[in-house]
Amino acid sequence: KQEVTQIPAALSVPEGENLVLNCSFTDSAIYNLQWFRQDPGKGLTSLLLIQSSQREQTSGRLNASLDKSSGRSTLYIAASQPGDSATYLCAVRSNDYKLSFGAGTTVTVRA
Amino acid sequence: EAGVAQSPRYKIIEKRQSVAFWCNPISGHATLYWYQQILGQGPKLLIQFQNNGVVDDSQLPKDRFSAERLKGVDSTLKIQPAKLEDSAVYLCASSLGQGPERAFFGQGTRLTVV
């Protein structure tokens, strides 16, 4: 069974600082890994999708890396802004087609 | 492109009552998921459909929860009877397929059982 862990559970940084969010998974037999953003009371918004054959994906200030062999992914958010405050979730699609989530990292960016 | 639609957005019921949630996935998406997200936790998969067939319902409490996907499009999730611990956000998602495709989520239904 795929287990997904996100550390830290919460993070508070001053505006302008870079954010580093970690995700680890136990079974490296995966199709892809997806990072989501969740605002309070809202659904999940997809940020980045990394296929198992890729090492990283970039979108604007966001960059996600994937090391499948070690079961790790990192989401980098450059020059954080108060609008980046949210919960960030990673989800792993395993080769058995299941999409498993971590518990998320709640980010607060202080103005 | 229209997103995943869910209704209702909010529901408050008393324990032992029944409730139903509805989901309309993105057009053409063969795979549909229902997740339960308890406050402070990550989403937990309840059931996954591929077209109108069930792929995985291993974590669905089948004594009280049921789900169906008619004609491989819309889906309903029902709870009968509800318990206090069912209070959560119920998220529906869809994807083109089960492999490398991106999953898209709806806004969710927040259920409060009192």
PDB file of C-alpha atoms in Angstrom, chain A residues 9-110:
ATOM      1  CA  ALA A   9       2.846  19.867   8.505  1.00  0.00           C
ATOM      2  CA  ALA A  10       2.897  23.660   8.774  1.00  0.00           C
ATOM      3  CA  LEU A  11       5.247  26.423   7.707  1.00  0.00           C
ATOM      4  CA  SER A  12       5.283  30.168   8.347  1.00  0.00           C
ATOM      5  CA  VAL A  13       7.640  32.458   6.430  1.00  0.00           C
ATOM      6  CA  PRO A  14       8.013  36.200   5.800  1.00  0.00           C
ATOM      7  CA  GLU A  15       7.039  37.517   2.394  1.00  0.00           C
ATOM      8  CA  GLY A  16       9.785  37.183  -0.184  1.00  0.00           C
ATOM      9  CA  GLU A  17      11.342  34.058   1.278  1.00  0.00           C
ATOM     10  CA  ASN A  18      11.546  30.914  -0.826  1.00  0.00           C
ATOM     11  CA  LEU A  19       9.380  27.968   0.201  1.00  0.00           C
ATOM     12  CA  VAL A  20      10.485  24.328   0.190  1.00  0.00           C
ATOM     13  CA  LEU A  21       7.823  21.665   0.668  1.00  0.00           C
ATOM     14  CA  ASN A  22       8.669  17.977   0.886  1.00  0.00           C
ATOM     15  CA  CYS A  23       6.757  14.867  -0.108  1.00  0.00           C
ATOM     16  CA  SER A  24       7.891  11.258   0.281  1.00  0.00           C
ATOM     17  CA  PHE A  25       6.283   8.022  -0.848  1.00  0.00           C
ATOM     18  CA  THR A  26       6.981   4.381  -0.076  1.00  0.00           C
ATOM     19  CA  ASP A  27       6.397   2.604  -3.407  1.00  0.00           C
ATOM     20  CA  SER A  28       8.418   3.859  -6.365  1.00  0.00           C
ATOM     21  CA  ALA A  29       6.208   2.060  -8.908  1.00  0.00           C
ATOM     22  CA  ILE A  30       4.316   5.180  -9.929  1.00  0.00           C
ATOM     23  CA  TYR A  31       2.830   6.776 -13.039  1.00  0.00           C
ATOM     24  CA  ASN A  32       3.163  10.347 -11.812  1.00  0.00           C
ATOM     25  CA  LEU A  33       3.072  12.759  -8.903  1.00  0.00           C
ATOM     26  CA  GLN A  34       0.808  15.775  -8.717  1.00  0.00           C
ATOM     27  CA  TRP A  35       0.987  18.843  -6.490  1.00  0.00           C
ATOM     28  CA  PHE A  36      -2.260  20.550  -5.482  1.00  0.00           C
ATOM     29  CA  ARG A  37      -3.201  23.733  -3.673  1.00  0.00           C
ATOM     30  CA  GLN A  38      -6.214  23.882  -1.355  1.00  0.00           C
ATOM     31  CA  ASP A  39      -7.639  27.118   0.021  1.00  0.00           C
ATOM     32  CA  PRO A  40      -9.843  26.971   3.141  1.00  0.00           C
ATOM     33  CA  GLY A  41     -13.268  25.584   2.329  1.00  0.00           C
ATOM     34  CA  LYS A  42     -12.383  24.997  -1.312  1.00  0.00           C
ATOM     35  CA  GLY A  43     -11.555  22.093  -3.551  1.00  0.00           C
ATOM     36  CA  LEU A  44      -8.134  21.156  -4.895  1.00  0.00           C
ATOM     37  CA  THR A  45      -6.409  23.103  -7.644  1.00  0.00           C
ATOM     38  CA  SER A  46      -3.785  21.243  -9.640  1.00  0.00           C
ATOM     39  CA  LEU A  47      -0.434  23.059  -9.707  1.00  0.00           C
ATOM     40  CA  LEU A  48       2.059  20.722 -11.346  1.00  0.00           C
ATOM     41  CA  LEU A  49       2.111  17.178 -12.688  1.00  0.00           C
ATOM     42  CA  ILE A  50       5.385  15.272 -12.999  1.00  0.00           C
ATOM     43  CA  GLN A  51       5.403  12.043 -14.972  1.00  0.00           C
ATOM     44  CA  SER A  52       7.536   9.182 -13.641  1.00  0.00           C
ATOM     45  CA  SER A  53      10.031   9.653 -16.475  1.00  0.00           C
ATOM     46  CA  GLN A  54      10.563  13.336 -15.666  1.00  0.00           C
ATOM     47  CA  ARG A  55      12.882  14.938 -13.128  1.00  0.00           C
ATOM     48  CA  GLU A  56      11.143  18.279 -12.736  1.00  0.00           C
ATOM     49  CA  GLN A  57       8.359  20.580 -13.875  1.00  0.00           C
ATOM     50  CA  THR A  58       8.169  24.357 -13.731  1.00  0.00           C
ATOM     51  CA  SER A  59       5.299  26.813 -13.844  1.00  0.00           C
ATOM     52  CA  GLY A  60       6.039  30.452 -13.110  1.00  0.00           C
ATOM     53  CA  ARG A  61       7.421  30.713  -9.565  1.00  0.00           C
ATOM     54  CA  LEU A  62       6.749  27.031  -8.920  1.00  0.00           C
ATOM     55  CA  ASN A  63       9.223  24.237  -9.513  1.00  0.00           C
ATOM     56  CA  ALA A  64       8.696  20.606  -8.559  1.00  0.00           C
ATOM     57  CA  SER A  65      11.348  17.901  -8.640  1.00  0.00           C
ATOM     58  CA  LEU A  66      10.934  14.149  -8.557  1.00  0.00           C
ATOM     59  CA  ASP A  67      13.421  11.478  -7.468  1.00  0.00           C
ATOM     60  CA  LYS A  68      11.439   8.309  -8.050  1.00  0.00           C
ATOM     61  CA  SER A  69      14.142   5.923  -6.899  1.00  0.00           C
ATOM     62  CA  SER A  70      14.367   7.554  -3.472  1.00  0.00           C
ATOM     63  CA  GLY A  71      10.615   8.185  -3.261  1.00  0.00           C
ATOM     64  CA  ARG A  72      10.831  11.953  -2.912  1.00  0.00           C
ATOM     65  CA  SER A  73       9.440  15.101  -4.462  1.00  0.00           C
ATOM     66  CA  THR A  74      10.055  18.720  -3.543  1.00  0.00           C
ATOM     67  CA  LEU A  75       7.938  21.744  -4.399  1.00  0.00           C
ATOM     68  CA  TYR A  76       9.804  25.047  -4.508  1.00  0.00           C
ATOM     69  CA  ILE A  77       7.934  28.351  -4.485  1.00  0.00           C
ATOM     70  CA  ALA A  78      10.184  31.286  -5.207  1.00  0.00           C
ATOM     71  CA  ALA A  79       9.736  34.745  -3.675  1.00  0.00           C
ATOM     72  CA  SER A  80       6.672  33.861  -1.643  1.00  0.00           C
ATOM     73  CA  GLN A  81       3.676  36.213  -1.435  1.00  0.00           C
ATOM     74  CA  PRO A  82       0.786  36.412   1.048  1.00  0.00           C
ATOM     75  CA  GLY A  83      -1.442  35.005  -1.701  1.00  0.00           C
ATOM     76  CA  ASP A  84       0.568  31.791  -1.569  1.00  0.00           C
ATOM     77  CA  SER A  85      -0.889  31.060   1.867  1.00  0.00           C
ATOM     78  CA  ALA A  86      -2.783  27.764   1.516  1.00  0.00           C
ATOM     79  CA  THR A  87      -2.441  24.055   2.098  1.00  0.00           C
ATOM     80  CA  TYR A  88      -0.295  22.192  -0.418  1.00  0.00           C
ATOM     81  CA  LEU A  89      -0.970  18.530  -1.058  1.00  0.00           C
ATOM     82  CA  CYS A  90       0.992  15.994  -3.035  1.00  0.00           C
ATOM     83  CA  ALA A  91      -0.654  12.972  -4.612  1.00  0.00           C
ATOM     84  CA  VAL A  92       0.994   9.907  -6.109  1.00  0.00           C
ATOM     85  CA  ARG A  93      -0.596   7.783  -8.829  1.00  0.00           C
ATOM     86  CA  SER A  94       0.729   4.292  -8.355  1.00  0.00           C
ATOM     87  CA  ASN A  95       0.945   1.606 -11.013  1.00  0.00           C
ATOM     88  CA  ASP A  96      -2.203   0.024  -9.543  1.00  0.00           C
ATOM     89  CA  TYR A  97      -4.038   3.199 -10.710  1.00  0.00           C
ATOM     90  CA  LYS A  98      -4.720   4.488  -7.193  1.00  0.00           C
ATOM     91  CA  LEU A  99      -4.193   8.184  -6.404  1.00  0.00           C
ATOM     92  CA  SER A 100      -2.897   8.510  -2.828  1.00  0.00           C
ATOM     93  CA  PHE A 101      -2.534  11.778  -0.931  1.00  0.00           C
ATOM     94  CA  GLY A 102      -0.334  13.111   1.796  1.00  0.00           C
ATOM     95  CA  ALA A 103      -1.831  15.090   4.701  1.00  0.00           C
ATOM     96  CA  GLY A 104      -0.571  18.375   3.305  1.00  0.00           C
ATOM     97  CA  THR A 105       1.622  21.275   4.388  1.00  0.00           C
ATOM     98  CA  THR A 106      -0.178  24.424   5.533  1.00  0.00           C
ATOM     99  CA  VAL A 107       1.758  27.503   4.482  1.00  0.00           C
ATOM    100  CA  THR A 108       1.389  30.987   5.937  1.00  0.00           C
ATOM    101  CA  VAL A 109       3.240  33.853   4.257  1.00  0.00           C
ATOM    102  CA  ARG A 110       3.479  36.879   6.549  1.00  0.00           C
TER     103      ARG A 110
END
